[in-house]
mmCIF file of C-alpha atoms in Angstrom:
data_model
loop_
_atom_site.group_PDB
_atom_site.id
_atom_site.type_symbol
_atom_site.label_atom_id
_atom_site.label_comp_id
_atom_site.label_asym_id
_atom_site.label_seq_id
_atom_site.Cartn_x
_atom_site.Cartn_y
_atom_site.Cartn_z
ATOM 1 C CA MET T 1296 96.592 73.931 -38.339
ATOM 2 C CA ARG T 1297 96.179 74.536 -34.637
ATOM 3 C CA VAL T 1298 93.034 73.008 -33.240
ATOM 4 C CA ASN T 1299 91.689 74.039 -29.870
ATOM 5 C CA ARG T 1300 92.640 71.468 -27.205
ATOM 6 C CA VAL T 1301 89.058 71.101 -25.964
ATOM 7 C CA VAL T 1302 87.684 70.580 -29.482
ATOM 8 C CA ARG T 1303 90.451 68.087 -30.274
ATOM 9 C CA ASN T 1304 89.586 66.050 -27.176
ATOM 10 C CA GLY T 1305 85.930 66.111 -28.224
ATOM 11 C CA VAL T 1306 86.874 64.653 -31.611
ATOM 12 C CA ILE T 1307 88.999 61.918 -29.970
ATOM 13 C CA ILE T 1308 86.037 60.921 -27.781
ATOM 14 C CA GLY T 1309 83.805 60.942 -30.860
ATOM 15 C CA LEU T 1310 86.180 58.640 -32.770
ATOM 16 C CA ALA T 1311 86.182 56.092 -29.934
ATOM 17 C CA THR T 1312 82.384 56.106 -29.713
ATOM 18 C CA GLY T 1313 82.225 55.840 -33.514
ATOM 19 C CA VAL T 1314 83.994 52.473 -33.314
ATOM 20 C CA PHE T 1315 81.369 51.331 -30.829
ATOM 21 C CA GLY T 1316 78.691 52.730 -33.128
ATOM 22 C CA VAL T 1317 79.889 50.250 -35.766
ATOM 23 C CA ALA T 1318 79.596 47.451 -33.188
ATOM 24 C CA PHE T 1319 76.065 48.605 -32.371
ATOM 25 C CA GLY T 1320 75.094 48.638 -36.054
ATOM 26 C CA VAL T 1321 76.405 45.101 -36.466
ATOM 27 C CA LEU T 1322 74.593 43.873 -33.332
ATOM 28 C CA ALA T 1323 71.312 45.509 -34.347
ATOM 29 C CA SER T 1324 71.314 44.104 -37.868
ATOM 30 C CA THR T 1325 72.286 40.664 -36.538
ATOM 31 C CA ALA T 1326 69.284 40.948 -34.204
ATOM 32 C CA GLY T 1327 67.107 41.522 -37.272
ATOM 33 C CA LEU T 1328 66.522 45.268 -37.029
ATOM 34 C CA SER T 1329 66.079 47.183 -40.281
ATOM 35 C CA LEU T 1330 68.414 50.037 -41.233
ATOM 36 C CA ALA T 1331 65.656 52.570 -40.467
ATOM 37 C CA LYS T 1332 64.970 51.177 -36.996
ATOM 38 C CA THR T 1333 68.662 50.921 -36.133
ATOM 39 C CA MET T 1334 69.293 54.508 -37.233
ATOM 40 C CA ALA T 1335 66.208 55.675 -35.324
ATOM 41 C CA LEU T 1336 67.705 54.205 -32.160
ATOM 42 C CA SER T 1337 71.071 55.931 -32.649
ATOM 43 C CA LEU T 1338 69.538 59.282 -33.698
ATOM 44 C CA LEU T 1339 66.633 59.460 -31.228
ATOM 45 C CA VAL T 1340 67.686 57.418 -28.184
ATOM 46 C CA PHE T 1341 71.344 58.481 -28.515
ATOM 47 C CA THR T 1342 72.454 56.752 -25.322
ATOM 48 C CA GLY T 1343 74.832 53.949 -26.235
ATOM 49 C CA ALA T 1344 74.362 51.776 -23.152
ATOM 50 C CA SER T 1345 70.550 51.946 -23.463
ATOM 51 C CA GLN T 1346 70.670 51.010 -27.143
ATOM 52 C CA PHE T 1347 72.955 48.012 -26.572
ATOM 53 C CA ALA T 1348 70.762 46.849 -23.680
ATOM 54 C CA ALA T 1349 67.485 47.136 -25.594
ATOM 55 C CA VAL T 1350 68.777 45.309 -28.664
ATOM 56 C CA SER T 1351 70.446 42.609 -26.548
ATOM 57 C CA VAL T 1352 67.186 41.912 -24.688
ATOM 58 C CA ILE T 1353 65.270 41.603 -27.978
ATOM 59 C CA ALA T 1354 68.032 39.469 -29.539
ATOM 60 C CA ALA T 1355 67.885 37.129 -26.538
ATOM 61 C CA GLY T 1356 64.143 36.721 -27.068
ATOM 62 C CA GLY T 1357 63.101 38.985 -24.204
ATOM 63 C CA ASN T 1358 59.810 40.886 -24.320
ATOM 64 C CA PRO T 1359 59.529 44.558 -25.357
ATOM 65 C CA LEU T 1360 58.695 45.693 -21.807
ATOM 66 C CA ALA T 1361 61.962 44.227 -20.524
ATOM 67 C CA ALA T 1362 63.818 45.983 -23.364
ATOM 68 C CA VAL T 1363 62.192 49.322 -22.513
ATOM 69 C CA GLY T 1364 62.867 48.830 -18.791
ATOM 70 C CA SER T 1365 66.549 48.004 -19.068
ATOM 71 C CA ALA T 1366 67.110 50.762 -21.629
ATOM 72 C CA LEU T 1367 65.433 53.427 -19.491
ATOM 73 C CA VAL T 1368 67.258 52.440 -16.296
ATOM 74 C CA LEU T 1369 70.513 53.030 -18.189
ATOM 75 C CA ALA T 1370 69.197 56.338 -19.570
ATOM 76 C CA ALA T 1371 68.156 57.685 -16.157
ATOM 77 C CA ARG T 1372 71.617 58.908 -15.179
ATOM 78 C CA ASN T 1373 71.420 61.534 -17.916
ATOM 79 C CA ALA T 1374 68.860 63.375 -15.753
ATOM 80 C CA PHE T 1375 71.615 63.984 -13.203
ATOM 81 C CA TYR T 1376 74.001 65.123 -15.938
ATOM 82 C CA GLY T 1377 71.215 67.425 -17.146
ATOM 83 C CA LEU T 1378 71.115 69.065 -13.738
ATOM 84 C CA THR T 1379 74.879 69.602 -13.893
ATOM 85 C CA MET T 1380 74.763 70.989 -17.429
ATOM 86 C CA SER T 1381 71.822 73.292 -16.620
ATOM 87 C CA THR T 1382 74.117 75.105 -14.172
ATOM 88 C CA ILE T 1383 76.746 75.636 -16.898
ATOM 89 C CA LEU T 1384 74.969 76.101 -20.239
ATOM 90 C CA ARG T 1385 73.251 79.353 -21.138
ATOM 91 C CA GLY T 1386 70.997 80.057 -24.089
ATOM 92 C CA SER T 1387 67.457 79.951 -25.410
ATOM 93 C CA PHE T 1388 64.926 77.203 -24.742
ATOM 94 C CA ALA T 1389 65.581 75.728 -28.197
ATOM 95 C CA THR T 1390 69.355 75.673 -27.656
ATOM 96 C CA ARG T 1391 69.027 73.943 -24.313
ATOM 97 C CA ALA T 1392 66.370 71.525 -25.625
ATOM 98 C CA LEU T 1393 68.922 70.514 -28.272
ATOM 99 C CA ALA T 1394 71.664 70.378 -25.626
ATOM 100 C CA ALA T 1395 69.454 68.005 -23.600
ATOM 101 C CA GLN T 1396 69.590 65.425 -26.402
ATOM 102 C CA LEU T 1397 73.408 65.633 -26.363
ATOM 103 C CA THR T 1398 73.627 65.312 -22.555
ATOM 104 C CA ILE T 1399 75.474 62.013 -22.044
ATOM 105 C CA ASP T 1400 78.515 60.687 -20.138
ATOM 106 C CA GLU T 1401 81.035 61.977 -22.675
ATOM 107 C CA SER T 1402 79.747 65.543 -23.156
ATOM 108 C CA THR T 1403 79.235 66.062 -19.410
ATOM 109 C CA ALA T 1404 82.702 64.696 -18.648
ATOM 110 C CA LEU T 1405 84.483 66.953 -21.160
ATOM 111 C CA ALA T 1406 82.473 70.004 -20.037
ATOM 112 C CA THR T 1407 83.124 69.520 -16.330
ATOM 113 C CA ALA T 1408 86.835 68.928 -16.921
ATOM 114 C CA GLN T 1409 87.141 72.655 -17.785
ATOM 115 C CA ASP T 1410 87.588 75.429 -15.249
ATOM 116 C CA ASN T 1411 85.577 78.198 -16.889
ATOM 117 C CA ARG T 1412 82.169 78.521 -18.486
ATOM 118 C CA ARG T 1413 83.443 79.320 -21.984
ATOM 119 C CA ASP T 1414 85.623 76.194 -22.198
ATOM 120 C CA ALA T 1415 83.004 74.064 -20.423
ATOM 121 C CA THR T 1416 80.385 75.123 -22.985
ATOM 122 C CA LEU T 1417 82.845 74.435 -25.807
ATOM 123 C CA GLY T 1418 83.666 71.033 -24.275
ATOM 124 C CA PHE T 1419 80.011 70.095 -24.025
ATOM 125 C CA TRP T 1420 79.213 70.944 -27.642
ATOM 126 C CA SER T 1421 82.493 69.520 -29.006
ATOM 127 C CA ALA T 1422 81.993 66.129 -27.395
ATOM 128 C CA GLY T 1423 78.210 66.180 -27.903
ATOM 129 C CA ILE T 1424 78.282 66.988 -31.622
ATOM 130 C CA SER T 1425 81.338 64.864 -32.360
ATOM 131 C CA VAL T 1426 79.870 61.827 -30.565
ATOM 132 C CA PHE T 1427 76.450 62.366 -32.198
ATOM 133 C CA VAL T 1428 77.869 62.546 -35.722
ATOM 134 C CA LEU T 1429 80.401 59.725 -35.366
ATOM 135 C CA TRP T 1430 78.119 57.423 -33.328
ATOM 136 C CA ASN T 1431 75.472 57.683 -36.043
ATOM 137 C CA LEU T 1432 78.003 57.381 -38.866
ATOM 138 C CA GLY T 1433 79.448 54.323 -37.120
ATOM 139 C CA THR T 1434 75.981 52.799 -36.713
ATOM 140 C CA LEU T 1435 75.300 53.304 -40.433
ATOM 141 C CA LEU T 1436 78.637 51.716 -41.363
ATOM 142 C CA GLY T 1437 77.968 48.804 -39.022
ATOM 143 C CA VAL T 1438 74.590 48.072 -40.621
ATOM 144 C CA ILE T 1439 75.642 48.363 -44.259
ATOM 145 C CA GLY T 1440 79.280 47.277 -43.989
ATOM 146 C CA GLY T 1441 78.951 44.543 -41.405
ATOM 147 C CA GLY T 1442 82.042 43.764 -39.387
ATOM 148 C CA LEU T 1443 84.455 45.841 -41.467
ATOM 149 C CA ILE T 1444 86.274 47.215 -38.425
ATOM 150 C CA GLY T 1445 86.094 44.072 -36.347
ATOM 151 C CA ASP T 1446 85.374 43.729 -32.665
ATOM 152 C CA PRO T 1447 86.235 46.959 -30.802
ATOM 153 C CA GLU T 1448 87.283 44.807 -27.856
ATOM 154 C CA THR T 1449 90.147 43.333 -29.884
ATOM 155 C CA LEU T 1450 91.460 46.874 -30.225
ATOM 156 C CA GLY T 1451 90.982 47.531 -26.510
ATOM 157 C CA ILE T 1452 88.653 50.472 -27.233
ATOM 158 C CA ASP T 1453 86.389 49.379 -24.362
ATOM 159 C CA ALA T 1454 89.203 50.272 -21.941
ATOM 160 C CA ALA T 1455 89.752 53.642 -23.645
ATOM 161 C CA PHE T 1456 86.464 54.935 -22.191
ATOM 162 C CA PRO T 1457 87.137 54.446 -18.466
ATOM 163 C CA ALA T 1458 90.724 55.697 -18.912
ATOM 164 C CA GLY T 1459 89.465 58.749 -20.788
ATOM 165 C CA PHE T 1460 86.924 59.451 -18.051
ATOM 166 C CA ILE T 1461 89.704 59.244 -15.441
ATOM 167 C CA ALA T 1462 91.692 61.838 -17.415
ATOM 168 C CA LEU T 1463 88.641 64.125 -17.585
ATOM 169 C CA MET T 1464 88.030 63.698 -13.841
ATOM 170 C CA MET T 1465 91.577 64.763 -12.876
ATOM 171 C CA PRO T 1466 90.693 68.437 -12.188
ATOM 172 C CA ALA T 1467 87.865 67.338 -9.858
ATOM 173 C CA LEU T 1468 90.108 64.709 -8.241
ATOM 174 C CA ARG T 1469 92.594 67.437 -7.320
ATOM 175 C CA THR T 1470 89.985 69.033 -5.020
ATOM 176 C CA ALA T 1471 89.042 67.518 -1.642
ATOM 177 C CA PRO T 1472 85.242 67.525 -2.230
ATOM 178 C CA GLY T 1473 85.649 66.113 -5.762
ATOM 179 C CA ARG T 1474 87.937 63.362 -4.492
ATOM 180 C CA ALA T 1475 85.466 62.508 -1.706
ATOM 181 C CA ALA T 1476 82.587 62.344 -4.194
ATOM 182 C CA ALA T 1477 84.605 60.054 -6.497
ATOM 183 C CA VAL T 1478 85.666 57.738 -3.653
ATOM 184 C CA ALA T 1479 82.092 57.555 -2.323
ATOM 185 C CA GLY T 1480 80.759 56.904 -5.846
ATOM 186 C CA THR T 1481 83.313 54.121 -6.353
ATOM 187 C CA VAL T 1482 82.458 52.467 -3.020
ATOM 188 C CA ILE T 1483 78.722 52.639 -3.789
ATOM 189 C CA CYS T 1484 79.394 51.036 -7.175
ATOM 190 C CA LEU T 1485 81.562 48.268 -5.685
ATOM 191 C CA VAL T 1486 78.878 47.420 -3.113
ATOM 192 C CA THR T 1487 75.943 47.482 -5.552
ATOM 193 C CA LEU T 1488 77.538 46.059 -8.725
ATOM 194 C CA PRO T 1489 77.157 42.376 -7.720
ATOM 195 C CA TRP T 1490 73.376 42.529 -7.236
ATOM 196 C CA ALA T 1491 71.881 45.662 -8.829
ATOM 197 C CA PRO T 1492 70.633 45.629 -12.462
ATOM 198 C CA PRO T 1493 72.931 47.238 -15.080
ATOM 199 C CA GLY T 1494 72.904 51.024 -14.827
ATOM 200 C CA VAL T 1495 71.594 51.148 -11.272
ATOM 201 C CA PRO T 1496 75.024 51.350 -9.542
ATOM 202 C CA VAL T 1497 75.891 54.528 -11.474
ATOM 203 C CA ILE T 1498 72.565 56.134 -10.474
ATOM 204 C CA LEU T 1499 73.036 55.152 -6.824
ATOM 205 C CA ALA T 1500 76.549 56.641 -6.999
ATOM 206 C CA ALA T 1501 74.871 60.066 -7.204
ATOM 207 C CA GLY T 1502 74.517 59.524 -3.436
ATOM 208 C CA GLY T 1503 78.298 59.964 -3.278
ATOM 209 C CA ALA T 1504 77.851 63.571 -4.424
ATOM 210 C CA VAL T 1505 75.234 64.143 -1.702
ATOM 211 C CA LEU T 1506 77.566 62.708 0.963
ATOM 212 C CA ALA T 1507 80.508 64.842 -0.213
ATOM 213 C CA LEU T 1508 78.319 67.955 -0.230
ATOM 214 C CA ALA T 1509 77.017 67.192 3.264
ATOM 215 C CA HIS T 1510 80.568 66.727 4.537
ATOM 216 C CA TYR T 1511 82.309 69.697 2.918
ATOM 217 C CA GLY T 1512 79.427 72.152 2.605
ATOM 218 C CA THR T 1513 78.344 74.364 -0.269
ATOM 219 C CA ALA T 1514 80.973 77.068 0.260
ATOM 220 C CA ALA T 1515 83.916 74.658 -0.008
ATOM 221 C CA VAL T 1516 82.547 73.240 -3.262
ATOM 222 C CA GLU T 1517 81.981 76.742 -4.651
ATOM 223 C CA THR T 1518 85.544 77.860 -3.988
ATOM 224 C CA THR T 1519 87.247 74.722 -5.312
ATOM 225 C CA MET T 1520 85.058 73.140 -7.979
ATOM 226 C CA MET T 1521 82.512 75.421 -9.605
ATOM 227 C CA VAL T 1522 83.026 76.468 -13.205
ATOM 228 C CA ALA T 1523 84.120 80.111 -13.277
ATOM 229 C CA ASP T 1524 82.362 82.655 -15.456
ATOM 230 C CA GLN T 1525 85.616 84.078 -16.766
ATOM 231 C CA PRO T 1526 88.398 82.169 -18.573
ATOM 232 C CA ASP T 1527 90.986 83.704 -16.216
ATOM 233 C CA GLY T 1528 89.860 81.351 -13.478
ATOM 234 C CA THR T 1529 88.031 83.902 -11.334
ATOM 235 C CA ARG T 1530 85.524 81.807 -9.459
ATOM 236 C CA ASP T 1531 81.837 82.340 -9.850
ATOM 237 C CA LEU T 1532 81.330 83.393 -6.225
ATOM 238 C CA ALA T 1533 79.509 86.672 -6.650
ATOM 239 C CA GLU T 1534 76.782 85.169 -8.779
ATOM 240 C CA ALA T 1535 76.518 82.013 -6.718
ATOM 241 C CA SER T 1536 75.931 83.951 -3.518
ATOM 242 C CA GLU T 1537 73.266 86.146 -5.118
ATOM 243 C CA SER T 1538 70.893 83.264 -5.680
ATOM 244 C CA MET F 919 61.798 45.289 -32.184
ATOM 245 C CA THR F 920 58.661 47.256 -33.090
ATOM 246 C CA TRP F 921 58.542 50.966 -33.907
ATOM 247 C CA ALA F 922 56.419 51.473 -30.789
ATOM 248 C CA THR F 923 59.175 50.024 -28.583
ATOM 249 C CA ILE F 924 61.796 52.217 -30.265
ATOM 250 C CA LEU F 925 59.706 55.381 -29.871
ATOM 251 C CA VAL F 926 58.893 54.651 -26.219
ATOM 252 C CA ILE F 927 62.609 54.195 -25.437
ATOM 253 C CA ALA F 928 63.478 57.366 -27.388
ATOM 254 C CA ALA F 929 60.795 59.410 -25.616
ATOM 255 C CA GLY F 930 61.791 58.065 -22.207
ATOM 256 C CA ALA F 931 65.507 58.657 -22.779
ATOM 257 C CA TYR F 932 64.849 62.244 -23.891
ATOM 258 C CA ALA F 933 62.454 62.816 -20.980
ATOM 259 C CA PHE F 934 65.262 62.055 -18.498
ATOM 260 C CA LYS F 935 67.655 64.443 -20.264
ATOM 261 C CA PHE F 936 64.964 67.127 -20.521
ATOM 262 C CA ALA F 937 63.921 66.746 -16.883
ATOM 263 C CA GLY F 938 67.502 67.253 -15.772
ATOM 264 C CA MET F 939 68.027 70.276 -17.989
ATOM 265 C CA PHE F 940 64.674 72.024 -17.339
ATOM 266 C CA GLY F 941 62.533 70.270 -14.733
ATOM 267 C CA LEU F 942 64.958 71.114 -12.003
ATOM 268 C CA GLY F 943 65.314 74.646 -13.339
ATOM 269 C CA ARG F 944 64.148 76.498 -10.219
ATOM 270 C CA LEU F 945 66.089 74.139 -8.018
ATOM 271 C CA ALA F 946 69.253 74.625 -10.064
ATOM 272 C CA GLU F 947 69.270 78.290 -9.081
ATOM 273 C CA SER F 948 69.924 77.460 -5.454
ATOM 274 C CA ARG F 949 73.533 77.411 -4.243
ATOM 275 C CA GLN F 950 73.212 73.871 -2.883
ATOM 276 C CA ALA F 951 71.885 72.487 -6.167
ATOM 277 C CA ARG F 952 74.695 74.165 -8.110
ATOM 278 C CA ALA F 953 77.268 72.684 -5.729
ATOM 279 C CA LEU F 954 75.607 69.283 -6.052
ATOM 280 C CA GLY F 955 75.742 69.702 -9.828
ATOM 281 C CA ALA F 956 79.508 70.131 -9.580
ATOM 282 C CA LEU F 957 79.871 66.984 -7.442
ATOM 283 C CA LEU F 958 77.614 64.660 -9.460
ATOM 284 C CA PRO F 959 80.032 64.073 -12.383
ATOM 285 C CA PRO F 960 83.003 62.908 -10.247
ATOM 286 C CA ALA F 961 80.728 60.646 -8.164
ATOM 287 C CA MET F 962 78.879 59.106 -11.108
ATOM 288 C CA LEU F 963 81.806 58.963 -13.553
ATOM 289 C CA ALA F 964 83.909 57.220 -10.879
ATOM 290 C CA ALA F 965 81.179 54.579 -10.623
ATOM 291 C CA LEU F 966 80.991 54.358 -14.415
ATOM 292 C CA VAL F 967 84.777 53.890 -14.601
ATOM 293 C CA THR F 968 84.544 51.109 -11.986
ATOM 294 C CA GLN F 969 81.740 49.370 -13.864
ATOM 295 C CA GLN F 970 83.461 49.702 -17.246
ATOM 296 C CA THR F 971 86.755 48.411 -15.804
ATOM 297 C CA ILE F 972 85.773 45.472 -13.599
ATOM 298 C CA GLY F 973 82.039 44.967 -14.240
ATOM 299 C CA GLY F 974 80.856 41.804 -15.979
ATOM 300 C CA GLU F 975 77.633 40.133 -17.032
ATOM 301 C CA SER F 976 76.800 39.725 -13.364
ATOM 302 C CA GLY F 977 79.088 41.121 -10.697
ATOM 303 C CA PHE F 978 82.811 41.511 -11.164
ATOM 304 C CA GLU F 979 85.025 40.386 -14.005
ATOM 305 C CA PHE F 980 88.747 41.028 -13.827
ATOM 306 C CA ASP F 981 90.455 40.911 -17.209
ATOM 307 C CA ALA F 982 92.703 42.827 -19.624
ATOM 308 C CA ARG F 983 90.632 46.001 -19.159
ATOM 309 C CA LEU F 984 91.943 46.439 -15.631
ATOM 310 C CA VAL F 985 95.563 46.429 -16.846
ATOM 311 C CA GLY F 986 94.837 48.889 -19.659
ATOM 312 C CA VAL F 987 92.811 51.269 -17.499
ATOM 313 C CA ALA F 988 95.511 51.184 -14.816
ATOM 314 C CA ALA F 989 98.106 52.151 -17.457
ATOM 315 C CA GLY F 990 95.837 54.884 -18.836
ATOM 316 C CA GLY F 991 95.032 56.105 -15.330
ATOM 317 C CA LEU F 992 98.740 56.378 -14.569
ATOM 318 C CA ALA F 993 99.213 58.415 -17.754
ATOM 319 C CA ALA F 994 96.323 60.683 -16.728
ATOM 320 C CA TRP F 995 97.739 61.107 -13.225
ATOM 321 C CA ARG F 996 101.131 62.056 -14.712
ATOM 322 C CA GLY F 997 99.313 64.782 -16.646
ATOM 323 C CA LEU F 998 99.946 63.320 -20.115
ATOM 324 C CA PRO F 999 97.697 64.579 -22.955
ATOM 325 C CA PHE F 1000 94.199 63.139 -23.297
ATOM 326 C CA TRP F 1001 94.914 61.319 -26.550
ATOM 327 C CA VAL F 1002 97.932 59.591 -24.952
ATOM 328 C CA VAL F 1003 95.775 58.352 -22.058
ATOM 329 C CA VAL F 1004 93.172 56.939 -24.434
ATOM 330 C CA VAL F 1005 95.709 55.316 -26.786
ATOM 331 C CA VAL F 1006 97.758 53.815 -23.927
ATOM 332 C CA ALA F 1007 94.649 52.258 -22.331
ATOM 333 C CA ALA F 1008 93.441 50.790 -25.631
ATOM 334 C CA ALA F 1009 96.887 49.574 -26.753
ATOM 335 C CA VAL F 1010 97.726 47.919 -23.429
ATOM 336 C CA THR F 1011 94.314 46.242 -23.206
ATOM 337 C CA GLY F 1012 94.466 45.042 -26.810
ATOM 338 C CA THR F 1013 98.002 43.711 -26.298
ATOM 339 C CA VAL F 1014 97.136 41.847 -23.079
ATOM 340 C CA ARG F 1015 94.143 40.277 -24.881
ATOM 341 C CA MET F 1016 96.429 38.998 -27.640
ATOM 342 C CA LEU F 1017 98.729 37.252 -25.153
#
């Protein structure tokens, strides 16, 4: 059976997050959370880094305010991804309200790796749904099965994420503005990582996009990076210049 | 962890996602905002890659991840399929950890 390349990549991303879902389930139950509370976190918060942070703070004896604070700092970057996805996704209020819940690193990365709106939309939903299902399934397995799979770090799965993100960034890295944004984002992260709280460097890295836009200008970004309306690669210039 | 804490985190996390998708709606119609939207993922994902590769409890931590991500990054740069990139990075990192 031939599976669409974009969908297949979404499933691969989902499988990797599923392994981390198991690790989250194990951590949460070790920290004394019930099955219902652990599942509520994975279903409703659905932002892996935030969930790990919140449970770790509680497990270390921290107060609830600290747990909420560290979780929400890590969740804040999804607002930026939401802005990106709002320029790509079409559909009713209900569809986009559902899409908002699935707006995370993985779904945004797979969507923006595509060069046309149809594939970008498919990428978003493939990664979003696949990660949602497998992250929650993994969490459930982790709570009821304990450490069946073992530590994902033994398998090196933690390194699979950054490498996968690099692969998904390749189309952007082949354009001058995209490369500039990535370099600026990396430098901002390197400078802030030693002192800023977890999650903050990635938010500050949004400044790298502002710098790249200021340097190259809107027109250069439109011609090289914007998702085209048509699968044939015709850029979305007409519509962009109307607004 | 109380239910109240869980629901506050859930509401806050969704509020960020919702604000991005809708709150900036008018703004997202401008050409500049759309261009910025295209540049945000490379900038922020590059930072995320950096943090996931060499970030530690506090500051930097250089370990097996760096070797695995470098191998995966090379595979990505050579244009190898996505699954190869992911498997190479995980396999190399796992192997270096066993040494």
